[in-house]
Every structure is written in C-alpha cells, then in structure tokens.
mmCIF file of C-alpha atoms and ligand atoms in Angstrom:
data_model
loop_
_atom_site.group_PDB
_atom_site.id
_atom_site.type_symbol
_atom_site.label_atom_id
_atom_site.label_comp_id
_atom_site.label_asym_id
_atom_site.label_seq_id
_atom_site.Cartn_x
_atom_site.Cartn_y
_atom_site.Cartn_z
ATOM 1 C CA UNK A 1113 149.519 88.462 84.933
ATOM 2 C CA UNK A 1114 147.716 91.794 85.008
ATOM 3 C CA UNK A 1115 143.625 91.998 84.181
ATOM 4 C CA UNK A 1116 142.385 94.679 82.241
ATOM 5 C CA UNK A 1117 138.879 95.536 81.267
ATOM 6 C CA UNK A 1118 138.766 96.111 77.132
ATOM 7 C CA UNK A 1119 135.804 97.668 75.445
ATOM 8 C CA UNK A 1120 135.356 95.434 73.352
ATOM 9 C CA UNK A 1121 132.241 97.000 71.106
ATOM 10 C CA UNK A 1122 130.182 99.807 71.515
ATOM 11 C CA UNK A 1123 126.364 101.192 70.286
ATOM 12 C CA UNK A 1124 124.446 103.386 70.099
ATOM 13 C CA UNK A 1125 120.948 104.665 68.829
ATOM 14 C CA UNK A 1126 119.329 107.764 68.254
ATOM 15 C CA UNK A 1127 115.491 108.158 67.768
ATOM 16 C CA UNK A 1128 114.205 109.438 63.890
ATOM 17 C CA UNK A 1129 112.951 112.706 64.984
ATOM 18 C CA UNK A 1130 114.931 115.373 64.890
ATOM 19 C CA UNK A 1131 113.769 119.082 66.733
ATOM 20 C CA UNK A 1132 115.919 121.745 65.025
ATOM 21 C CA UNK A 1133 116.542 125.527 66.766
ATOM 22 C CA UNK A 1134 114.479 126.205 64.212
ATOM 23 C CA UNK A 1135 111.436 123.937 65.757
ATOM 24 C CA UNK A 1136 112.423 125.729 68.392
ATOM 25 C CA UNK A 1137 112.243 129.390 67.845
ATOM 26 C CA UNK A 1138 108.363 128.758 67.206
ATOM 27 C CA UNK A 1139 107.627 127.060 70.277
ATOM 28 C CA UNK A 1140 109.681 129.557 73.112
ATOM 29 C CA UNK A 1141 111.142 132.604 72.702
ATOM 30 C CA UNK A 1142 114.617 131.622 71.485
ATOM 31 C CA UNK A 1143 116.633 131.622 68.392
ATOM 32 C CA UNK A 1144 118.911 129.596 66.092
ATOM 33 C CA UNK A 1145 121.967 132.492 67.328
ATOM 34 C CA UNK A 1146 121.491 131.919 70.867
ATOM 35 C CA UNK A 1147 121.449 128.585 71.306
ATOM 36 C CA UNK A 1148 124.468 127.685 69.273
ATOM 37 C CA UNK A 1149 126.594 131.043 70.241
ATOM 38 C CA UNK A 1150 125.823 129.613 73.925
ATOM 39 C CA UNK A 1151 125.949 126.173 73.633
ATOM 40 C CA UNK A 1152 126.907 124.835 70.342
ATOM 41 C CA UNK A 1153 123.958 123.188 70.295
ATOM 42 C CA UNK A 1154 121.930 122.875 66.544
ATOM 43 C CA UNK A 1155 119.778 119.949 66.681
ATOM 44 C CA UNK A 1156 118.647 117.166 69.364
ATOM 45 C CA UNK A 1157 116.766 113.699 69.176
ATOM 46 C CA UNK A 1158 113.049 113.396 70.755
ATOM 47 C CA UNK A 1159 111.935 109.443 70.956
ATOM 48 C CA UNK A 1160 108.293 108.693 69.914
ATOM 49 C CA UNK A 1161 105.814 108.197 71.941
ATOM 50 C CA UNK A 1162 105.054 104.630 72.208
ATOM 51 C CA UNK A 1163 109.314 104.396 73.008
ATOM 52 C CA UNK A 1164 110.829 104.441 76.210
ATOM 53 C CA UNK A 1165 114.233 104.466 77.384
ATOM 54 C CA UNK A 1166 114.546 100.381 77.832
ATOM 55 C CA UNK A 1167 114.261 100.499 74.039
ATOM 56 C CA UNK A 1168 116.596 102.881 72.989
ATOM 57 C CA UNK A 1169 119.096 101.056 75.182
ATOM 58 C CA UNK A 1170 118.340 97.836 74.043
ATOM 59 C CA UNK A 1171 119.197 98.713 70.156
ATOM 60 C CA UNK A 1172 122.051 100.493 70.826
ATOM 61 C CA UNK A 1173 122.940 97.374 73.175
ATOM 62 C CA UNK A 1174 122.458 94.707 70.413
ATOM 63 C CA UNK A 1175 125.025 97.006 68.378
ATOM 64 C CA UNK A 1176 127.426 97.115 71.105
ATOM 65 C CA UNK A 1177 126.921 92.873 71.287
ATOM 66 C CA UNK A 1178 126.875 92.724 67.311
ATOM 67 C CA UNK A 1179 130.472 94.648 67.284
ATOM 68 C CA UNK A 1180 132.087 93.091 70.468
ATOM 69 C CA UNK A 1181 131.246 89.407 68.287
ATOM 70 C CA UNK A 1182 129.496 88.610 71.674
ATOM 71 C CA UNK A 1183 126.602 87.201 72.509
ATOM 72 C CA UNK A 1184 123.446 88.416 75.319
ATOM 73 C CA UNK A 1185 123.705 84.834 76.543
ATOM 74 C CA UNK A 1186 127.780 85.217 77.391
ATOM 75 C CA UNK A 1187 126.576 88.772 79.710
ATOM 76 C CA UNK A 1188 127.597 88.774 83.410
ATOM 77 C CA UNK A 1189 126.574 91.812 84.198
ATOM 78 C CA UNK A 1190 124.114 94.266 82.681
ATOM 79 C CA UNK A 1191 124.331 98.236 84.065
ATOM 80 C CA UNK A 1192 122.013 101.406 82.563
ATOM 81 C CA UNK A 1193 123.064 104.422 83.737
ATOM 82 C CA UNK A 1194 119.646 106.936 83.705
ATOM 83 C CA UNK A 1195 118.078 109.521 85.228
ATOM 84 C CA UNK A 1196 115.256 108.583 83.064
ATOM 85 C CA UNK A 1197 113.798 105.581 83.809
ATOM 86 C CA UNK A 1198 110.862 103.469 81.926
ATOM 87 C CA UNK A 1199 109.314 103.148 85.404
ATOM 88 C CA UNK A 1200 109.936 104.128 89.400
ATOM 89 C CA UNK A 1201 110.963 100.449 89.627
ATOM 90 C CA UNK A 1202 111.811 97.279 88.384
ATOM 91 C CA UNK A 1203 115.243 98.743 86.415
ATOM 92 C CA UNK A 1204 115.660 99.647 83.084
ATOM 93 C CA UNK A 1205 118.485 97.296 82.878
ATOM 94 C CA UNK A 1206 115.680 94.522 83.879
ATOM 95 C CA UNK A 1207 113.686 94.799 81.169
ATOM 96 C CA UNK A 1208 116.788 95.703 78.599
ATOM 97 C CA UNK A 1209 117.611 92.296 80.061
ATOM 98 C CA UNK A 1210 114.711 90.704 79.308
ATOM 99 C CA UNK A 1211 114.327 92.388 75.488
ATOM 100 C CA UNK A 1212 117.931 90.254 74.530
ATOM 101 C CA UNK A 1213 116.936 87.460 76.182
ATOM 102 C CA UNK A 1214 120.276 87.484 78.404
ATOM 103 C CA UNK A 1215 118.734 85.673 81.134
ATOM 104 C CA UNK A 1216 122.789 84.382 82.477
ATOM 105 C CA UNK A 1217 122.856 88.150 83.725
ATOM 106 C CA UNK A 1218 122.261 90.182 86.569
ATOM 107 C CA UNK A 1219 120.813 93.572 86.011
ATOM 108 C CA UNK A 1220 120.489 97.325 87.851
ATOM 109 C CA UNK A 1221 120.517 101.126 87.134
ATOM 110 C CA UNK A 1222 122.659 103.590 88.179
ATOM 111 C CA UNK A 1223 122.310 107.266 88.864
ATOM 112 C CA UNK A 1224 124.417 109.664 88.857
ATOM 113 C CA UNK A 1225 122.823 111.938 85.789
ATOM 114 C CA UNK A 1226 125.034 113.234 83.052
ATOM 115 C CA UNK A 1227 128.219 111.067 84.924
ATOM 116 C CA UNK A 1228 126.151 107.784 84.695
ATOM 117 C CA UNK A 1229 128.624 106.035 82.354
ATOM 118 C CA UNK A 1230 131.378 106.637 83.765
ATOM 119 C CA UNK A 1231 130.242 105.427 87.260
ATOM 120 C CA UNK A 1232 128.496 102.813 84.915
ATOM 121 C CA UNK A 1233 132.126 101.814 83.584
ATOM 122 C CA UNK A 1234 134.193 102.390 86.702
ATOM 123 C CA UNK A 1235 131.710 99.620 88.594
ATOM 124 C CA UNK A 1236 131.985 96.982 85.886
ATOM 125 C CA UNK A 1237 135.906 97.250 85.658
ATOM 126 C CA UNK A 1238 135.856 96.702 88.822
ATOM 127 C CA UNK A 1239 133.808 93.726 88.548
ATOM 128 C CA UNK A 1240 136.239 92.630 85.899
ATOM 129 C CA UNK A 1241 139.072 92.624 87.964
ATOM 130 C CA UNK A 1242 138.020 91.795 90.639
ATOM 131 C CA UNK A 1243 137.357 88.237 88.804
ATOM 132 C CA UNK A 1244 133.635 88.422 89.749
ATOM 133 C CA UNK A 1245 132.429 88.334 85.846
ATOM 134 C CA UNK A 1246 133.627 88.441 82.497
ATOM 135 C CA UNK A 1247 131.258 90.335 80.211
ATOM 136 C CA UNK A 1248 129.591 93.146 80.957
ATOM 137 C CA UNK A 1249 127.188 95.388 79.446
ATOM 138 C CA UNK A 1250 126.738 99.005 80.261
ATOM 139 C CA UNK A 1251 124.834 101.099 78.824
ATOM 140 C CA UNK A 1252 123.682 105.165 79.255
ATOM 141 C CA UNK A 1253 120.529 105.861 77.889
ATOM 142 C CA UNK A 1254 117.475 108.664 77.944
ATOM 143 C CA UNK A 1255 114.482 110.130 76.925
ATOM 144 C CA UNK A 1256 115.072 113.552 78.866
ATOM 145 C CA UNK A 1257 112.222 115.481 76.673
ATOM 146 C CA UNK A 1258 109.646 113.446 79.041
ATOM 147 C CA UNK A 1259 111.449 116.162 81.920
ATOM 148 C CA UNK A 1260 111.434 118.849 80.076
ATOM 149 C CA UNK A 1261 109.206 122.210 80.693
ATOM 150 C CA UNK A 1262 108.831 122.913 77.068
ATOM 151 C CA UNK A 1263 108.005 126.778 78.210
ATOM 152 C CA UNK A 1264 111.559 127.497 79.633
ATOM 153 C CA UNK A 1265 114.047 128.832 76.684
ATOM 154 C CA UNK A 1266 116.554 128.419 79.537
ATOM 155 C CA UNK A 1267 116.449 124.233 79.835
ATOM 156 C CA UNK A 1268 114.462 123.057 77.039
ATOM 157 C CA UNK A 1269 116.544 123.868 74.166
ATOM 158 C CA UNK A 1270 119.818 121.802 75.704
ATOM 159 C CA UNK A 1271 118.325 118.010 76.085
ATOM 160 C CA UNK A 1272 118.067 115.484 74.066
ATOM 161 C CA UNK A 1273 116.839 111.590 73.925
ATOM 162 C CA UNK A 1274 119.888 108.592 72.916
ATOM 163 C CA UNK A 1275 121.427 105.587 74.211
ATOM 164 C CA UNK A 1276 125.097 104.644 74.101
ATOM 165 C CA UNK A 1277 126.410 101.330 74.815
ATOM 166 C CA UNK A 1278 130.212 99.385 75.618
ATOM 167 C CA UNK A 1279 130.568 95.456 76.490
ATOM 168 C CA UNK A 1280 133.239 95.220 78.722
ATOM 169 C CA UNK A 1281 135.256 92.038 78.379
ATOM 170 C CA UNK A 1282 138.324 91.107 80.830
ATOM 171 C CA UNK A 1283 141.340 90.313 79.582
ATOM 172 C CA UNK A 1284 144.910 88.874 80.444
ATOM 173 C CA UNK A 1285 148.164 90.306 79.939
ATOM 174 C CA UNK A 1286 147.489 92.831 77.465
ATOM 175 C CA UNK A 1287 148.628 96.514 77.172
ATOM 176 C CA UNK A 1288 145.023 97.671 76.536
ATOM 177 C CA UNK A 1289 141.958 98.713 78.573
ATOM 178 C CA UNK A 1290 140.724 100.662 81.075
ATOM 179 C CA UNK A 1291 143.626 102.140 83.188
ATOM 180 C CA UNK A 1292 141.989 103.813 85.705
ATOM 181 C CA UNK A 1293 138.742 105.833 86.543
ATOM 182 C CA UNK A 1294 137.834 108.914 88.862
ATOM 183 C CA UNK A 1295 134.605 109.516 90.504
ATOM 184 C CA UNK A 1296 133.733 112.084 91.844
ATOM 185 C CA UNK A 1297 129.988 113.920 93.778
ATOM 186 C CA UNK A 1298 129.377 117.194 96.166
ATOM 187 C CA UNK A 1299 125.694 116.148 97.357
ATOM 188 C CA UNK A 1300 125.959 120.200 98.337
ATOM 189 C CA UNK A 1301 125.233 121.621 95.465
ATOM 190 C CA UNK A 1302 122.681 118.801 94.129
ATOM 191 C CA UNK A 1303 119.843 121.919 93.312
ATOM 192 C CA UNK A 1304 121.715 123.641 90.984
ATOM 193 C CA UNK A 1305 120.431 121.145 88.898
ATOM 194 C CA UNK A 1306 117.680 118.720 89.291
ATOM 195 C CA UNK A 1307 114.270 118.093 89.238
ATOM 196 C CA UNK A 1308 112.434 119.310 92.633
ATOM 197 C CA UNK A 1309 109.453 116.968 92.497
ATOM 198 C CA UNK A 1310 107.626 113.579 91.177
ATOM 199 C CA UNK A 1311 109.323 110.779 94.285
ATOM 200 C CA UNK A 1312 109.344 110.754 97.337
ATOM 201 C CA UNK A 1313 110.027 114.686 98.405
ATOM 202 C CA UNK A 1314 106.896 115.809 96.657
ATOM 203 C CA UNK A 1315 105.063 113.281 95.391
ATOM 204 C CA UNK A 1316 102.945 113.186 92.122
ATOM 205 C CA UNK A 1317 99.837 115.466 92.947
ATOM 206 C CA UNK A 1318 97.649 117.555 90.270
ATOM 207 C CA UNK A 1319 99.720 120.471 92.172
ATOM 208 C CA UNK A 1320 102.770 119.072 91.693
ATOM 209 C CA UNK A 1321 102.212 118.393 87.808
ATOM 210 C CA UNK A 1322 100.884 121.944 87.497
ATOM 211 C CA UNK A 1323 103.728 123.273 88.477
ATOM 212 C CA UNK A 1324 106.036 121.656 86.799
ATOM 213 C CA UNK A 1325 108.211 120.064 89.645
ATOM 214 C CA UNK A 1326 108.482 117.237 87.739
ATOM 215 C CA UNK A 1327 111.107 118.684 85.246
ATOM 216 C CA UNK A 1328 113.994 119.759 85.037
ATOM 217 C CA UNK A 1329 116.029 122.941 86.990
ATOM 218 C CA UNK A 1330 119.056 124.124 86.030
ATOM 219 C CA UNK A 1331 121.330 127.506 87.235
ATOM 220 C CA UNK A 1332 123.137 126.509 84.027
ATOM 221 C CA UNK A 1333 126.149 130.160 84.936
ATOM 222 C CA UNK A 1334 127.005 128.602 88.050
ATOM 223 C CA UNK A 1335 126.789 125.029 86.526
ATOM 224 C CA UNK A 1336 128.968 126.221 83.182
ATOM 225 C CA UNK A 1337 132.093 127.725 85.826
ATOM 226 C CA UNK A 1338 131.803 124.752 88.333
ATOM 227 C CA UNK A 1339 131.992 122.535 85.497
ATOM 228 C CA UNK A 1340 135.054 123.979 83.398
ATOM 229 C CA UNK A 1341 136.918 123.768 87.214
ATOM 230 C CA UNK A 1342 136.219 120.350 88.227
ATOM 231 C CA UNK A 1343 136.705 119.386 84.513
ATOM 232 C CA UNK A 1344 139.579 120.641 84.508
ATOM 233 C CA UNK A 1345 140.504 119.136 88.336
ATOM 234 C CA UNK A 1346 139.550 115.406 87.622
ATOM 235 C CA UNK A 1347 141.827 115.524 83.963
ATOM 236 C CA UNK A 1348 145.043 116.701 86.253
ATOM 237 C CA UNK A 1349 144.081 113.752 88.436
ATOM 238 C CA UNK A 1350 143.760 110.653 85.615
ATOM 239 C CA UNK A 1351 147.538 112.284 84.489
ATOM 240 C CA UNK A 1352 149.009 112.348 87.543
ATOM 241 C CA UNK A 1353 147.599 108.635 88.822
ATOM 242 C CA UNK A 1354 148.805 107.648 85.656
ATOM 243 C CA UNK A 1355 152.518 108.944 85.043
ATOM 244 C CA UNK A 1356 151.244 110.889 82.230
ATOM 245 C CA UNK A 1357 151.410 114.606 80.809
ATOM 246 C CA UNK A 1358 148.755 116.017 78.741
ATOM 247 C CA UNK A 1359 150.625 115.375 75.300
ATOM 248 C CA UNK A 1360 149.871 111.423 76.023
ATOM 249 C CA UNK A 1361 146.301 111.410 75.427
ATOM 250 C CA UNK A 1362 145.564 111.343 72.169
ATOM 251 C CA UNK A 1363 141.777 111.039 72.161
ATOM 252 C CA UNK A 1364 139.349 113.440 74.616
ATOM 253 C CA UNK A 1365 135.547 111.705 74.555
ATOM 254 C CA UNK A 1366 133.869 114.448 76.337
ATOM 255 C CA UNK A 1367 130.399 114.571 77.940
ATOM 256 C CA UNK A 1368 128.325 116.594 75.238
ATOM 257 C CA UNK A 1369 126.992 119.218 77.507
ATOM 258 C CA UNK A 1370 127.873 122.540 75.908
ATOM 259 C CA UNK A 1371 130.838 123.416 73.452
ATOM 260 C CA UNK A 1372 132.660 126.084 75.446
ATOM 261 C CA UNK A 1373 133.020 123.575 78.271
ATOM 262 C CA UNK A 1374 134.061 121.062 75.767
ATOM 263 C CA UNK A 1375 137.010 123.844 74.036
ATOM 264 C CA UNK A 1376 137.777 124.464 77.927
ATOM 265 C CA UNK A 1377 139.120 120.673 78.909
ATOM 266 C CA UNK A 1378 140.654 120.208 75.388
ATOM 267 C CA UNK A 1379 142.450 123.445 75.769
ATOM 268 C CA UNK A 1380 143.517 122.049 79.555
ATOM 269 C CA UNK A 1381 144.787 118.990 77.504
ATOM 270 C CA UNK A 1382 146.380 121.023 74.932
ATOM 271 C CA UNK A 1383 144.506 118.988 72.312
ATOM 272 C CA UNK A 1384 143.490 120.134 68.867
ATOM 273 C CA UNK A 1385 139.940 119.866 67.908
ATOM 274 C CA UNK A 1386 140.226 116.925 65.475
ATOM 275 C CA UNK A 1387 141.464 114.790 68.289
ATOM 276 C CA UNK A 1388 138.225 115.381 70.471
ATOM 277 C CA UNK A 1389 134.800 113.784 69.463
ATOM 278 C CA UNK A 1390 131.984 116.332 69.149
ATOM 279 C CA UNK A 1391 127.975 115.421 68.608
ATOM 280 C CA UNK A 1392 126.221 117.971 71.054
ATOM 281 C CA UNK A 1393 125.670 119.679 67.653
ATOM 282 C CA UNK A 1394 123.521 117.015 66.687
ATOM 283 C CA UNK A 1395 122.231 115.286 70.089
ATOM 284 C CA UNK A 1396 121.904 117.918 72.729
ATOM 285 C CA UNK A 1397 123.142 117.131 76.198
ATOM 286 C CA UNK A 1398 121.491 113.736 76.587
ATOM 287 C CA UNK A 1399 122.744 112.936 79.841
ATOM 288 C CA UNK A 1400 123.690 109.550 80.732
ATOM 289 C CA UNK A 1401 123.813 108.626 76.772
ATOM 290 C CA UNK A 1402 126.151 111.240 75.982
ATOM 291 C CA UNK A 1403 129.600 109.787 76.328
ATOM 292 C CA UNK A 1404 128.579 106.089 74.670
ATOM 293 C CA UNK A 1405 127.010 107.987 72.002
ATOM 294 C CA UNK A 1406 130.083 110.296 71.363
ATOM 295 C CA UNK A 1407 132.509 106.837 71.745
ATOM 296 C CA UNK A 1408 130.435 105.153 69.042
ATOM 297 C CA UNK A 1409 130.657 107.773 67.260
ATOM 298 C CA UNK A 1410 134.100 108.108 67.054
ATOM 299 C CA UNK A 1411 134.906 104.337 66.993
ATOM 300 C CA UNK A 1412 132.403 103.971 64.158
ATOM 301 C CA UNK A 1413 133.981 106.992 62.554
ATOM 302 C CA UNK A 1414 137.543 104.940 62.922
ATOM 303 C CA UNK A 1415 139.100 108.391 64.885
ATOM 304 C CA UNK A 1416 140.324 106.804 67.691
ATOM 305 C CA UNK A 1417 142.797 103.555 67.001
ATOM 306 C CA UNK A 1418 144.475 100.951 68.552
ATOM 307 C CA UNK A 1419 146.873 101.715 71.179
ATOM 308 C CA UNK A 1420 145.439 105.680 71.600
ATOM 309 C CA UNK A 1421 145.084 106.572 75.229
ATOM 310 C CA UNK A 1422 141.368 107.749 75.387
ATOM 311 C CA UNK A 1423 140.142 110.509 78.472
ATOM 312 C CA UNK A 1424 136.628 109.605 78.863
ATOM 313 C CA UNK A 1425 135.076 112.846 81.140
ATOM 314 C CA UNK A 1426 131.662 113.631 82.400
ATOM 315 C CA UNK A 1427 129.885 116.535 84.545
ATOM 316 C CA UNK A 1428 126.290 116.075 85.559
ATOM 317 C CA UNK A 1429 123.541 116.749 88.531
ATOM 318 C CA UNK A 1430 124.660 115.541 91.634
ATOM 319 C CA UNK A 1431 126.418 117.143 91.398
ATOM 320 C CA UNK A 1432 128.787 114.815 90.075
ATOM 321 C CA UNK A 1433 131.845 113.946 87.500
ATOM 322 C CA UNK A 1434 134.361 111.484 86.435
ATOM 323 C CA UNK A 1435 136.698 110.332 83.826
ATOM 324 C CA UNK A 1436 138.264 107.433 82.655
ATOM 325 C CA UNK A 1437 141.260 106.933 80.775
ATOM 326 C CA UNK A 1438 141.282 103.809 78.329
ATOM 327 C CA UNK A 1439 143.975 102.645 76.035
ATOM 328 C CA UNK A 1440 142.076 101.701 72.837
HETATM 329 N N1 LIG B 723 117.577 131.641 74.492
HETATM 330 C C1 LIG B 723 117.698 133.461 74.182
HETATM 331 N N2 LIG B 723 117.835 133.565 75.612
HETATM 332 C C2 LIG B 723 117.929 132.842 76.664
HETATM 333 C C3 LIG B 723 117.673 131.319 75.928
HETATM 334 C C4 LIG B 723 117.175 131.094 75.434
HETATM 335 N N3 LIG B 723 117.484 129.811 74.808
HETATM 336 N N4 LIG B 723 118.009 131.580 77.680
HETATM 337 C C5 LIG B 723 118.358 131.655 78.784
HETATM 338 N N5 LIG B 723 118.115 133.072 78.052
HETATM 339 C C6 LIG B 723 118.514 134.377 78.300
HETATM 340 C C7 LIG B 723 118.944 134.353 80.163
HETATM 341 O O1 LIG B 723 117.201 134.617 80.053
HETATM 342 C C8 LIG B 723 119.354 135.801 80.556
HETATM 343 O O2 LIG B 723 119.117 136.889 79.965
HETATM 344 P P1 LIG B 723 118.922 137.572 80.777
HETATM 345 O O3 LIG B 723 121.284 138.039 80.570
HETATM 346 O O4 LIG B 723 118.478 139.067 80.277
HETATM 347 O O5 LIG B 723 118.966 137.904 82.229
HETATM 348 C C9 LIG B 723 120.729 135.603 78.845
HETATM 349 O O6 LIG B 723 119.940 134.521 78.095
HETATM 350 C C10 LIG B 723 122.013 134.930 79.660
HETATM 351 O O7 LIG B 723 121.741 133.651 79.790
HETATM 352 P P2 LIG B 723 123.031 132.412 81.136
HETATM 353 O O8 LIG B 723 122.179 131.556 81.496
HETATM 354 O O9 LIG B 723 123.514 133.664 81.845
HETATM 355 O O10 LIG B 723 123.308 132.001 79.840
HETATM 356 P P3 LIG B 723 124.966 131.176 79.387
HETATM 357 O O11 LIG B 723 126.202 131.919 78.695
HETATM 358 O O12 LIG B 723 125.405 130.635 81.028
HETATM 359 O O13 LIG B 723 124.278 130.411 78.245
HETATM 360 C C11 LIG B 723 123.997 127.931 79.221
HETATM 361 C C12 LIG B 723 123.323 129.355 79.127
HETATM 362 C C13 LIG B 723 123.301 127.174 80.059
HETATM 363 C C14 LIG B 723 124.058 127.326 77.795
HETATM 364 C C15 LIG B 723 125.388 127.509 80.159
HETATM 365 O O14 LIG B 723 124.989 128.547 81.207
HETATM 366 C C16 LIG B 723 125.063 126.254 80.205
HETATM 367 O O15 LIG B 723 125.852 125.319 79.080
HETATM 368 N N6 LIG B 723 125.809 125.789 81.248
HETATM 369 C C17 LIG B 723 126.119 124.605 81.678
HETATM 370 C C18 LIG B 723 125.052 123.705 81.372
HETATM 371 C C19 LIG B 723 126.161 121.975 82.110
HETATM 372 O O16 LIG B 723 126.832 121.951 81.759
HETATM 373 N N7 LIG B 723 125.026 121.022 82.371
HETATM 374 C C20 LIG B 723 125.465 120.444 83.099
HETATM 375 C C21 LIG B 723 125.548 119.286 82.730
HETATM 376 S S1 LIG B 723 124.422 118.352 82.165
#
C-alpha cells in the first residue's frame, strides 16, 4: 500500500508589535507609496526584546499539534528551518523539543534561507516514506529584524518576524498527502543575498559590528528577475513530474517576498488571485516562516478544501528555490 505524508495540522505565531510603513517613514528616507507599489508590504511584525526564534517556533508548534490532535510525546523528529537561530549552537530545534517536552524526538536545524520550509517538508516526507518516522514537526521561524541594517532603506522595509509549523503524519493507502517535492540551489549566486559577517568567514569583532557586516545585504533587482524565472521553472517541473497541467492546480501558497513575484507565478498557473494566499501585505518577508505562515492563514480561513491540489513554492538566499505539491 502506498505510504504518504499528510499535513495533519498547521499553526503559526506572530509577535504582537506591528511596524507600519508610516513608522518606517520616520526612520529612513522612504514612503508608504514606494514600499506598497514595489513590494506590496504594508506592515510587518517585530519580536519583543525577550523573544528569540525558539519562542516563536514553540508557539506555532503548539497550535499545529493542537489542530492535528497530536501530543508532543508522539513526535519522532523536529526540524526547524531558520537563518536566525537562537544561538550559533545548539540547534533551535533542540530548544523547541525542550519547550514542548517532546523528548522522544530527534531534532535539528536546517538552513536554506527563504526556501527552508520547502526543504524541511521534503526531508520530512522522505523520512516518513522511508519508514523511519511517523510523526514529524516541521517549523519555519525567524527573528530577522535582529539582522537588519535599520539605516539601509533598500532592505529594512522588507523583512519581518514570525513562525509557522506543520505536523507531518504517515498515512497508508489514501489519496491525500505530499505528491512531490523539488529542491534547487545555485551557490554561484550566494552573494546576491547574504549576511557577510558574524560567523567563520568574518568572525565577530568591533570592526565587523561597526560596518554592520552581520546584517542582510541584497541585490534586490537581480534577485527579482532570477526569482520570477526560477519559480516559473520549478512550477513547470512540478506539473511535469505529476503529469498535470496548470488547470489541475487548485491553490497556490507562495513565498511572501514581493506581491509582484507572487502575481507572476499566479499568472503562469492561470490562477485567479482568490486561489492564491497573500500575506506579504501584513507579514512582510519572514524568510523560512513565510510559507507556513501563509499556509496556516489559508487553512484556518477555510480557503483550502479537502481534495485540493495545493502548490507551495519558495525562493531565497543560497540562492535556493523549490516547490511542493500536496493533495489536501
Ligand atoms: N524607499 C524609497 N526608495 C527606495 C527604497 C525605499 N525603501 N529602497 C530603494 N529605493 C530606491 C533605490 O535607491 C533606487 O533609486 P535610484 O533609481 O535612484 O537608484 C530605486 O528605489 C529603485 O530601486 P530598485 O532596487 O531597482 O527597486 P525595485 O523595483 O527592484 O524594488 C525590491 C526593490 C527590493 C522591492 C525588489 O527588487 C524585490 O522585491 N526584489 C526581490 C526580493 C526578494 O525576492 N528577495 C529574495 C527572496 S527572500
């Protein structure tokens, strides 16, 4: 009998503090009009000083466990996709394991920038289909606002904090579940979107901090063009692998970096925007948290129906990109 990975529950958490475009107008030389027209972003969340990534991740995980009707004690594995972990080491996933009391679970972090949740879904699906595990918690969580240069208007208006989670469960014989996943990376383009310092290449030093080398650097214009192309390619790869055409896709859950990139992917799929979840206006770009935050938003709003073919996609630092097709 076919073994499939089903998404048994989703959950998300957003910090309370909202930073609006009007707030940013007071901090850097920008306007609400520029930010909305270029990116679609209106506001983003900022974690409280005492909150770290594992705190956001744990809140999202609790809600996903609740929706799945699962207990933390049943979890076999926890994967946290993040580029803003609590510490250099140990892993954020281990801290989430401790917070949840999920002491049976193995736990590790995964770094694939904004594509991290798609990578985590793919790895979780492989573990389940291999027969290694039956219950897996995957999380995308970020406190990106700690790694932003708040004097750089070209990046500081784009990013936000948050966490999203999903419970993956083994199911036999059914129609629903993960149909395929597709992962890519082009390391030759790594420096188009990165934080140069703070780890082994340029270790922490006063000079490194003075030059803000631990903050996000992005060539937005270049990234934009590559993202539109690579997302179109990975959508085509997914359709081909499953012997489907764009008419067979019922719902799109895209990475939330830029409304114009989302619209380009929706257009490729001939999907009207009511079949696309958009949270970028409220969340900004939350990197690895973006796809699971958007997924949970659509699931809780009842927009994704049983039997729907749902396409998840993401693009980000690495450069990485990927997609997953799930029968709901
Ligand atoms: N407010 C006002 N003006 C700004 C600004 C801001 N916050 N940020 C940049 N500008 C200015 C630039 O200085 C530039 O001015 P110039 O023409 O005088 O040099 C002008 O706006 C255009 O900048 P550009 O970077 O070409 O704008 P854009 O249309 O490409 O939009 C992004 C910028 C970042 C919104 C867009 O490139 C983008 O979304 N890129 C992809 C992001 C992404 O997907 N990231 C990876 C996934 S995680």
